[in-house]
Amino acid sequence: MKTRFLFPYKYKLIGLIMLVPSAIIGLFIIMTDYQLPFLELNVFSITTQAFGGDNSHWYKNNITDEVVAILFTIGALLAGFSKQKNEDEYITVIRLESLLWATYINYAILILSMLLVFDAGFFTVMIFNMFTVLIIFILRFNYMLYKSYKSLADEK
């Protein structure tokens, strides 16, 4: 089967190497509000600081959380959307169903958050919600692969 939009199999390991540490560091940053001092930079923004600031597109910002979020996202994309060693139609079905499940669960969490979480707490939920599609997809996809491989091994 031709899978045009998946990364090569070897990228899965690269993705996991990026994903796991960035997830741990990201949770640490969220819990402690830690920022690396050397990542305090003048950055360009496409929006201006319209509320009480000047109209400059350049401002000083610590980009620790941005760097970790980008590493997490790239790692999750590589880990989740790399081909399997033996990619076949059944794995494609599992991949599609897992992506559908992840989307449904992500939006269920979003709707519940809109109803039950407010103010700064909602902003925190939105930060996590950016990543839940990838996290749920990776977890369900790998769980379903594990179940299918286990059932095949039990049949033999």
Short mmCIF file of N, CA and C in Angstrom, two decimals:
data_model
loop_
_atom_site.label_atom_id
_atom_site.label_comp_id
_atom_site.label_asym_id
_atom_site.label_seq_id
_atom_site.Cartn_x
_atom_site.Cartn_y
_atom_site.Cartn_z
N MET A 1 0.84 -1.18 0.00
CA MET A 1 0.00 0.00 0.00
C MET A 1 0.88 1.24 0.00
N LYS A 2 0.51 2.22 -0.78
CA LYS A 2 1.26 3.46 -0.90
C LYS A 2 0.78 4.44 0.18
N THR A 3 1.69 4.86 1.03
CA THR A 3 1.36 5.86 2.06
C THR A 3 2.21 7.09 1.79
N ARG A 4 1.63 8.01 1.07
CA ARG A 4 2.38 9.17 0.60
C ARG A 4 2.70 10.18 1.69
N PHE A 5 1.86 10.29 2.69
CA PHE A 5 1.99 11.39 3.63
C PHE A 5 2.59 10.99 4.97
N LEU A 6 3.08 9.78 5.10
CA LEU A 6 3.71 9.35 6.34
C LEU A 6 5.22 9.53 6.25
N PHE A 7 5.82 9.78 7.41
CA PHE A 7 7.28 9.89 7.47
C PHE A 7 7.89 8.49 7.40
N PRO A 8 9.15 8.38 7.00
CA PRO A 8 9.81 7.08 7.00
C PRO A 8 9.87 6.49 8.42
N TYR A 9 9.96 5.18 8.50
CA TYR A 9 9.96 4.46 9.77
C TYR A 9 11.02 4.96 10.74
N LYS A 10 12.21 5.28 10.24
CA LYS A 10 13.32 5.69 11.12
C LYS A 10 13.02 6.99 11.87
N TYR A 11 12.07 7.77 11.40
CA TYR A 11 11.74 9.04 12.06
C TYR A 11 10.95 8.82 13.35
N LYS A 12 10.36 7.63 13.52
CA LYS A 12 9.60 7.35 14.74
C LYS A 12 10.50 7.44 15.97
N LEU A 13 11.69 6.88 15.90
CA LEU A 13 12.62 6.93 17.03
C LEU A 13 13.07 8.37 17.28
N ILE A 14 13.35 9.10 16.23
CA ILE A 14 13.74 10.51 16.38
C ILE A 14 12.61 11.28 17.07
N GLY A 15 11.38 11.00 16.66
CA GLY A 15 10.22 11.66 17.27
C GLY A 15 10.09 11.32 18.74
N LEU A 16 10.28 10.06 19.10
CA LEU A 16 10.18 9.67 20.50
C LEU A 16 11.29 10.31 21.33
N ILE A 17 12.49 10.41 20.75
CA ILE A 17 13.61 11.05 21.45
C ILE A 17 13.31 12.53 21.70
N MET A 18 12.58 13.17 20.81
CA MET A 18 12.18 14.57 21.01
C MET A 18 10.96 14.67 21.93
N LEU A 19 10.02 13.75 21.78
CA LEU A 19 8.74 13.83 22.47
C LEU A 19 8.86 13.62 23.98
N VAL A 20 9.51 12.57 24.39
CA VAL A 20 9.54 12.23 25.82
C VAL A 20 10.22 13.31 26.66
N PRO A 21 11.45 13.73 26.33
CA PRO A 21 12.06 14.77 27.16
C PRO A 21 11.29 16.10 27.12
N SER A 22 10.78 16.47 25.95
CA SER A 22 10.06 17.74 25.87
C SER A 22 8.76 17.68 26.67
N ALA A 23 8.12 16.52 26.73
CA ALA A 23 6.91 16.38 27.55
C ALA A 23 7.25 16.54 29.04
N ILE A 24 8.32 15.91 29.47
CA ILE A 24 8.74 16.02 30.87
C ILE A 24 9.14 17.45 31.20
N ILE A 25 9.94 18.06 30.35
CA ILE A 25 10.37 19.45 30.58
C ILE A 25 9.17 20.38 30.53
N GLY A 26 8.26 20.15 29.59
CA GLY A 26 7.07 20.99 29.48
C GLY A 26 6.21 20.93 30.73
N LEU A 27 6.00 19.74 31.28
CA LEU A 27 5.23 19.62 32.52
C LEU A 27 5.95 20.32 33.67
N PHE A 28 7.28 20.18 33.71
CA PHE A 28 8.07 20.86 34.74
C PHE A 28 7.91 22.38 34.62
N ILE A 29 7.97 22.89 33.40
CA ILE A 29 7.83 24.33 33.18
C ILE A 29 6.45 24.81 33.62
N ILE A 30 5.41 24.04 33.30
CA ILE A 30 4.05 24.43 33.68
C ILE A 30 3.89 24.43 35.20
N MET A 31 4.46 23.43 35.87
CA MET A 31 4.30 23.33 37.32
C MET A 31 5.14 24.36 38.08
N THR A 32 6.32 24.70 37.57
CA THR A 32 7.22 25.58 38.31
C THR A 32 7.35 26.98 37.71
N ASP A 33 6.85 27.17 36.50
CA ASP A 33 7.00 28.44 35.77
C ASP A 33 8.47 28.78 35.55
N TYR A 34 9.29 27.75 35.39
CA TYR A 34 10.73 27.93 35.18
C TYR A 34 10.99 28.38 33.75
N GLN A 35 11.95 29.28 33.59
CA GLN A 35 12.36 29.73 32.26
C GLN A 35 13.88 29.78 32.20
N LEU A 36 14.44 29.36 31.10
CA LEU A 36 15.88 29.39 30.92
C LEU A 36 16.31 30.83 30.65
N PRO A 37 17.20 31.37 31.46
CA PRO A 37 17.57 32.79 31.32
C PRO A 37 18.18 33.14 29.96
N PHE A 38 18.93 32.22 29.36
CA PHE A 38 19.58 32.54 28.08
C PHE A 38 18.60 32.58 26.91
N LEU A 39 17.34 32.17 27.15
CA LEU A 39 16.33 32.24 26.09
C LEU A 39 15.48 33.51 26.19
N GLU A 40 15.96 34.49 26.92
CA GLU A 40 15.32 35.81 26.97
C GLU A 40 15.81 36.59 25.76
N LEU A 41 14.94 36.79 24.78
CA LEU A 41 15.34 37.38 23.51
C LEU A 41 14.37 38.46 23.06
N ASN A 42 14.83 39.29 22.16
CA ASN A 42 13.93 40.19 21.45
C ASN A 42 13.32 39.39 20.31
N VAL A 43 12.01 39.27 20.31
CA VAL A 43 11.33 38.46 19.31
C VAL A 43 10.37 39.31 18.51
N PHE A 44 10.12 38.87 17.29
CA PHE A 44 9.17 39.55 16.41
C PHE A 44 7.80 38.94 16.58
N SER A 45 6.79 39.78 16.63
CA SER A 45 5.41 39.32 16.76
C SER A 45 4.59 39.92 15.63
N ILE A 46 3.69 39.14 15.06
CA ILE A 46 2.84 39.69 14.00
C ILE A 46 1.73 40.55 14.56
N THR A 47 1.52 40.47 15.89
CA THR A 47 0.53 41.35 16.52
C THR A 47 1.27 42.42 17.29
N THR A 48 0.60 43.55 17.48
CA THR A 48 1.19 44.62 18.28
C THR A 48 0.61 44.55 19.68
N GLN A 49 1.29 45.17 20.59
CA GLN A 49 0.78 45.23 21.96
C GLN A 49 -0.21 46.39 22.04
N ALA A 50 -1.43 46.11 21.65
CA ALA A 50 -2.43 47.18 21.53
C ALA A 50 -2.94 47.65 22.88
N PHE A 51 -2.82 46.86 23.92
CA PHE A 51 -3.39 47.22 25.21
C PHE A 51 -2.33 47.82 26.11
N GLY A 52 -2.13 49.11 26.01
CA GLY A 52 -1.24 49.83 26.90
C GLY A 52 0.22 49.78 26.51
N GLY A 53 0.57 49.11 25.46
CA GLY A 53 1.97 49.04 25.05
C GLY A 53 2.21 49.90 23.83
N ASP A 54 3.43 49.84 23.36
CA ASP A 54 3.71 50.58 22.13
C ASP A 54 3.29 49.74 20.92
N ASN A 55 3.44 50.27 19.76
CA ASN A 55 3.02 49.57 18.55
C ASN A 55 4.16 48.81 17.89
N SER A 56 5.23 48.57 18.61
CA SER A 56 6.38 47.87 18.05
C SER A 56 6.05 46.38 17.87
N HIS A 57 6.59 45.80 16.82
CA HIS A 57 6.42 44.37 16.61
C HIS A 57 7.53 43.57 17.28
N TRP A 58 8.49 44.25 17.87
CA TRP A 58 9.61 43.60 18.56
C TRP A 58 9.45 43.82 20.06
N TYR A 59 9.57 42.73 20.83
CA TYR A 59 9.56 42.89 22.27
C TYR A 59 10.34 41.76 22.93
N LYS A 60 10.72 41.99 24.18
CA LYS A 60 11.53 41.04 24.93
C LYS A 60 10.62 39.94 25.48
N ASN A 61 11.02 38.70 25.24
CA ASN A 61 10.22 37.55 25.66
C ASN A 61 11.15 36.38 25.94
N ASN A 62 10.80 35.59 26.94
CA ASN A 62 11.54 34.36 27.18
C ASN A 62 10.84 33.26 26.37
N ILE A 63 11.58 32.60 25.49
CA ILE A 63 10.98 31.64 24.56
C ILE A 63 11.15 30.18 25.01
N THR A 64 11.39 29.95 26.30
CA THR A 64 11.55 28.58 26.81
C THR A 64 10.33 27.74 26.48
N ASP A 65 9.15 28.25 26.81
CA ASP A 65 7.94 27.46 26.57
C ASP A 65 7.66 27.26 25.09
N GLU A 66 7.99 28.23 24.27
CA GLU A 66 7.80 28.07 22.83
C GLU A 66 8.71 26.98 22.25
N VAL A 67 9.98 26.99 22.69
CA VAL A 67 10.94 25.99 22.20
C VAL A 67 10.49 24.59 22.60
N VAL A 68 10.08 24.43 23.85
CA VAL A 68 9.64 23.11 24.33
C VAL A 68 8.36 22.67 23.60
N ALA A 69 7.42 23.59 23.39
CA ALA A 69 6.18 23.25 22.69
C ALA A 69 6.45 22.84 21.24
N ILE A 70 7.38 23.52 20.59
CA ILE A 70 7.72 23.16 19.21
C ILE A 70 8.39 21.80 19.15
N LEU A 71 9.33 21.54 20.08
CA LEU A 71 9.98 20.23 20.12
C LEU A 71 8.97 19.12 20.39
N PHE A 72 8.02 19.37 21.32
CA PHE A 72 6.98 18.40 21.61
C PHE A 72 6.13 18.12 20.37
N THR A 73 5.70 19.18 19.71
CA THR A 73 4.84 19.03 18.54
C THR A 73 5.53 18.28 17.41
N ILE A 74 6.76 18.66 17.11
CA ILE A 74 7.51 17.96 16.05
C ILE A 74 7.74 16.50 16.44
N GLY A 75 8.12 16.28 17.70
CA GLY A 75 8.34 14.91 18.17
C GLY A 75 7.07 14.07 18.08
N ALA A 76 5.94 14.64 18.49
CA ALA A 76 4.67 13.91 18.44
C ALA A 76 4.25 13.63 16.99
N LEU A 77 4.45 14.59 16.11
CA LEU A 77 4.12 14.37 14.70
C LEU A 77 4.98 13.26 14.10
N LEU A 78 6.28 13.28 14.40
CA LEU A 78 7.16 12.24 13.87
C LEU A 78 6.84 10.88 14.48
N ALA A 79 6.61 10.84 15.79
CA ALA A 79 6.30 9.57 16.46
C ALA A 79 4.95 9.01 16.01
N GLY A 80 3.99 9.88 15.81
CA GLY A 80 2.65 9.41 15.47
C GLY A 80 2.44 9.12 14.00
N PHE A 81 3.13 9.84 13.15
CA PHE A 81 2.86 9.72 11.72
C PHE A 81 4.05 9.20 10.92
N SER A 82 4.83 8.35 11.55
CA SER A 82 5.88 7.63 10.83
C SER A 82 5.34 6.25 10.48
N LYS A 83 5.78 5.74 9.36
CA LYS A 83 5.35 4.40 8.94
C LYS A 83 5.77 3.37 9.96
N GLN A 84 5.02 2.29 10.01
CA GLN A 84 5.41 1.12 10.79
C GLN A 84 6.37 0.30 9.94
N LYS A 85 7.06 -0.60 10.60
CA LYS A 85 8.02 -1.43 9.87
C LYS A 85 7.33 -2.19 8.74
N ASN A 86 6.17 -2.72 9.04
CA ASN A 86 5.38 -3.47 8.04
C ASN A 86 4.03 -2.78 7.87
N GLU A 87 4.03 -1.66 7.23
CA GLU A 87 2.81 -0.88 7.02
C GLU A 87 1.90 -1.61 6.05
N ASP A 88 0.65 -1.87 6.46
CA ASP A 88 -0.32 -2.53 5.58
C ASP A 88 -1.68 -1.85 5.73
N GLU A 89 -2.68 -2.40 5.07
CA GLU A 89 -4.01 -1.80 5.08
C GLU A 89 -4.62 -1.81 6.47
N TYR A 90 -4.38 -2.87 7.24
CA TYR A 90 -4.95 -2.95 8.58
C TYR A 90 -4.38 -1.85 9.47
N ILE A 91 -3.09 -1.60 9.38
CA ILE A 91 -2.47 -0.54 10.16
C ILE A 91 -3.02 0.82 9.72
N THR A 92 -3.27 0.97 8.45
CA THR A 92 -3.86 2.22 7.95
C THR A 92 -5.24 2.44 8.56
N VAL A 93 -6.03 1.38 8.67
CA VAL A 93 -7.36 1.48 9.28
C VAL A 93 -7.22 1.85 10.76
N ILE A 94 -6.30 1.20 11.46
CA ILE A 94 -6.08 1.52 12.87
C ILE A 94 -5.66 2.98 13.02
N ARG A 95 -4.77 3.43 12.14
CA ARG A 95 -4.29 4.82 12.18
C ARG A 95 -5.47 5.79 11.99
N LEU A 96 -6.30 5.53 11.00
CA LEU A 96 -7.44 6.41 10.72
C LEU A 96 -8.44 6.40 11.87
N GLU A 97 -8.77 5.23 12.39
CA GLU A 97 -9.71 5.15 13.50
C GLU A 97 -9.15 5.84 14.75
N SER A 98 -7.87 5.70 14.98
CA SER A 98 -7.25 6.34 16.14
C SER A 98 -7.28 7.86 16.00
N LEU A 99 -7.05 8.35 14.81
CA LEU A 99 -7.12 9.79 14.58
C LEU A 99 -8.54 10.30 14.78
N LEU A 100 -9.53 9.54 14.33
CA LEU A 100 -10.92 9.92 14.52
C LEU A 100 -11.28 9.93 16.01
N TRP A 101 -10.88 8.90 16.73
CA TRP A 101 -11.12 8.85 18.18
C TRP A 101 -10.47 10.05 18.86
N ALA A 102 -9.23 10.34 18.50
CA ALA A 102 -8.50 11.44 19.13
C ALA A 102 -9.22 12.77 18.89
N THR A 103 -9.73 12.95 17.69
CA THR A 103 -10.44 14.18 17.37
C THR A 103 -11.73 14.28 18.18
N TYR A 104 -12.49 13.21 18.25
CA TYR A 104 -13.73 13.21 19.05
C TYR A 104 -13.44 13.52 20.51
N ILE A 105 -12.46 12.84 21.08
CA ILE A 105 -12.14 13.04 22.50
C ILE A 105 -11.63 14.45 22.74
N ASN A 106 -10.79 14.95 21.85
CA ASN A 106 -10.26 16.30 21.98
C ASN A 106 -11.40 17.33 22.03
N TYR A 107 -12.36 17.20 21.12
CA TYR A 107 -13.45 18.17 21.10
C TYR A 107 -14.44 17.95 22.23
N ALA A 108 -14.57 16.74 22.74
CA ALA A 108 -15.38 16.51 23.94
C ALA A 108 -14.76 17.22 25.13
N ILE A 109 -13.43 17.12 25.26
CA ILE A 109 -12.72 17.84 26.33
C ILE A 109 -12.90 19.34 26.16
N LEU A 110 -12.82 19.82 24.93
CA LEU A 110 -12.99 21.25 24.68
C LEU A 110 -14.39 21.72 25.07
N ILE A 111 -15.41 20.98 24.69
CA ILE A 111 -16.79 21.37 25.02
C ILE A 111 -17.01 21.35 26.53
N LEU A 112 -16.53 20.30 27.19
CA LEU A 112 -16.65 20.25 28.65
C LEU A 112 -15.91 21.41 29.31
N SER A 113 -14.76 21.75 28.77
CA SER A 113 -13.99 22.87 29.32
C SER A 113 -14.74 24.19 29.16
N MET A 114 -15.39 24.36 28.02
CA MET A 114 -16.16 25.59 27.79
C MET A 114 -17.30 25.71 28.79
N LEU A 115 -17.85 24.56 29.21
CA LEU A 115 -18.97 24.58 30.14
C LEU A 115 -18.54 24.65 31.61
N LEU A 116 -17.34 24.12 31.92
CA LEU A 116 -16.98 23.94 33.32
C LEU A 116 -15.74 24.70 33.80
N VAL A 117 -14.96 25.28 32.90
CA VAL A 117 -13.72 25.94 33.29
C VAL A 117 -13.75 27.39 32.78
N PHE A 118 -13.31 28.31 33.63
CA PHE A 118 -13.39 29.73 33.27
C PHE A 118 -12.10 30.46 33.60
N ASP A 119 -11.97 31.66 33.05
CA ASP A 119 -10.87 32.59 33.32
C ASP A 119 -9.51 31.97 33.01
N ALA A 120 -8.54 32.13 33.90
CA ALA A 120 -7.17 31.67 33.65
C ALA A 120 -7.11 30.15 33.55
N GLY A 121 -7.98 29.47 34.26
CA GLY A 121 -8.02 28.01 34.17
C GLY A 121 -8.38 27.54 32.77
N PHE A 122 -9.25 28.27 32.11
CA PHE A 122 -9.62 27.92 30.73
C PHE A 122 -8.43 28.09 29.80
N PHE A 123 -7.63 29.12 30.02
CA PHE A 123 -6.44 29.33 29.21
C PHE A 123 -5.47 28.15 29.38
N THR A 124 -5.31 27.67 30.59
CA THR A 124 -4.45 26.52 30.85
C THR A 124 -4.99 25.28 30.15
N VAL A 125 -6.29 25.08 30.20
CA VAL A 125 -6.90 23.94 29.50
C VAL A 125 -6.66 24.05 28.00
N MET A 126 -6.75 25.26 27.45
CA MET A 126 -6.51 25.46 26.02
C MET A 126 -5.07 25.11 25.64
N ILE A 127 -4.14 25.42 26.52
CA ILE A 127 -2.74 25.07 26.25
C ILE A 127 -2.62 23.55 26.13
N PHE A 128 -3.19 22.82 27.08
CA PHE A 128 -3.15 21.36 27.02
C PHE A 128 -3.94 20.83 25.82
N ASN A 129 -5.05 21.50 25.51
CA ASN A 129 -5.92 21.05 24.42
C ASN A 129 -5.23 21.11 23.07
N MET A 130 -4.24 21.99 22.93
CA MET A 130 -3.48 22.05 21.67
C MET A 130 -2.78 20.73 21.38
N PHE A 131 -2.42 20.02 22.43
CA PHE A 131 -1.61 18.82 22.28
C PHE A 131 -2.40 17.52 22.43
N THR A 132 -3.64 17.59 22.91
CA THR A 132 -4.36 16.35 23.22
C THR A 132 -4.67 15.50 21.99
N VAL A 133 -4.90 16.10 20.85
CA VAL A 133 -5.17 15.29 19.65
C VAL A 133 -3.98 14.37 19.38
N LEU A 134 -2.78 14.93 19.39
CA LEU A 134 -1.59 14.12 19.12
C LEU A 134 -1.35 13.09 20.21
N ILE A 135 -1.52 13.49 21.47
CA ILE A 135 -1.28 12.56 22.58
C ILE A 135 -2.26 11.40 22.53
N ILE A 136 -3.54 11.70 22.40
CA ILE A 136 -4.56 10.65 22.36
C ILE A 136 -4.36 9.76 21.14
N PHE A 137 -4.05 10.36 20.00
CA PHE A 137 -3.81 9.57 18.80
C PHE A 137 -2.66 8.59 19.01
N ILE A 138 -1.54 9.07 19.50
CA ILE A 138 -0.36 8.21 19.69
C ILE A 138 -0.67 7.09 20.67
N LEU A 139 -1.33 7.42 21.78
CA LEU A 139 -1.66 6.41 22.78
C LEU A 139 -2.61 5.35 22.22
N ARG A 140 -3.68 5.78 21.58
CA ARG A 140 -4.65 4.81 21.07
C ARG A 140 -4.08 3.99 19.92
N PHE A 141 -3.37 4.63 19.02
CA PHE A 141 -2.79 3.93 17.88
C PHE A 141 -1.83 2.84 18.35
N ASN A 142 -0.94 3.18 19.26
CA ASN A 142 0.01 2.20 19.74
C ASN A 142 -0.65 1.12 20.59
N TYR A 143 -1.67 1.48 21.35
CA TYR A 143 -2.42 0.48 22.11
C TYR A 143 -3.11 -0.51 21.18
N MET A 144 -3.74 0.00 20.13
CA MET A 144 -4.44 -0.89 19.19
C MET A 144 -3.44 -1.77 18.44
N LEU A 145 -2.28 -1.23 18.09
CA LEU A 145 -1.24 -2.06 17.46
C LEU A 145 -0.79 -3.15 18.42
N TYR A 146 -0.58 -2.79 19.67
CA TYR A 146 -0.18 -3.77 20.68
C TYR A 146 -1.22 -4.88 20.81
N LYS A 147 -2.51 -4.48 20.88
CA LYS A 147 -3.58 -5.47 20.98
C LYS A 147 -3.61 -6.39 19.76
N SER A 148 -3.44 -5.83 18.58
CA SER A 148 -3.50 -6.66 17.37
C SER A 148 -2.30 -7.60 17.30
N TYR A 149 -1.12 -7.12 17.67
CA TYR A 149 0.06 -7.99 17.66
C TYR A 149 -0.06 -9.08 18.72
N LYS A 150 -0.63 -8.73 19.86
CA LYS A 150 -0.81 -9.71 20.93
C LYS A 150 -1.80 -10.79 20.52
N SER A 151 -2.90 -10.39 19.87
CA SER A 151 -3.90 -11.39 19.43
C SER A 151 -3.32 -12.29 18.35
N LEU A 152 -2.45 -11.73 17.49
CA LEU A 152 -1.79 -12.56 16.49
C LEU A 152 -0.84 -13.56 17.14
N ALA A 153 -0.14 -13.12 18.18
CA ALA A 153 0.78 -14.00 18.88
C ALA A 153 0.02 -15.09 19.64
N ASP A 154 -1.15 -14.76 20.17
CA ASP A 154 -1.96 -15.74 20.90
C ASP A 154 -2.52 -16.81 19.97
N GLU A 155 -2.79 -16.44 18.70
CA GLU A 155 -3.33 -17.39 17.74
C GLU A 155 -2.29 -18.42 17.33
N LYS A 156 -1.01 -18.04 17.37
CA LYS A 156 0.05 -18.96 16.95
C LYS A 156 0.37 -19.92 18.02
#
